[in-house]
């Protein structure tokens, strides 16, 4: 099972000519490269459109089980009740982009969002960049430390802060998506030298090709076991897809036959 943990659908408000992708285009790419499931959320937009577009993706996911919908929000403009009501609809996690939505992810004001995700066992995918003061990898690390039961997914390979790959294994609830940054050697070092196994395959499509993103994992030289974890096993665990897979098997008459 191959799961792409970082896929944008819709249009970005800053450059609609280039930054757009619809679900059909995404599915075509997935079929071309053998990707089974996509974790999907909107591009950047105003606060209302983030929610509207997330809800559209959620609706589509009900007919298409290859879509894993995340809710993209601006936590500054949402109440606890509103977020709770939205999550009740069935999102599989939250996507936060602290630079685009202009908030400090480690500000105590937003801890209630993380607490709600802990209660619901939902992951939070954070945009991460060493260049963005609001989205610095070390801030995401501090959230992983403060909320040990929160599944924290740091996007863009440690936000390009390679010092973090050396200490990441000390945070068992921390996961890192492989999109955009780093080459094959840094990825291999992270796993084989520094013992961090919680990487999840991600392309950030359409900003990068799923095929190129896959090749940068397949060519890294991981053991088969680690490659399987990175390509889908870790993501299935984070998203709670493993029990579902067991049920599917049983329904098809496979598995243990009980
Ligand atoms: Zn992205």
Coordinates of C-alpha atoms and ligand atoms in Angstrom, one line a residue, residues 6-8 41 72 95 97 127 155-156 179 204-205 207, ligand 1:
X6 CA 0.7 15.6 1.2
X7 CA -1.6 16.4 -1.8
X8 CA -3.2 19.7 -2.6
X41 CA -6.4 19.1 1.6
X72 CA -7.3 22.8 6.7
X95 CA -3.5 20.5 8.2
X97 CA 0.1 26.2 7.7
X127 CA 3.9 23.0 7.2
X155 CA 6.1 18.4 6.5
X156 CA 8.9 18.9 4.0
X179 CA 8.1 16.1 0.3
X204 CA 3.3 17.9 -2.1
X205 CA 1.7 17.5 -5.6
X207 CA 4.5 21.4 -6.4
Ligands
LIG1 ZN1 1.9 21.7 0.8

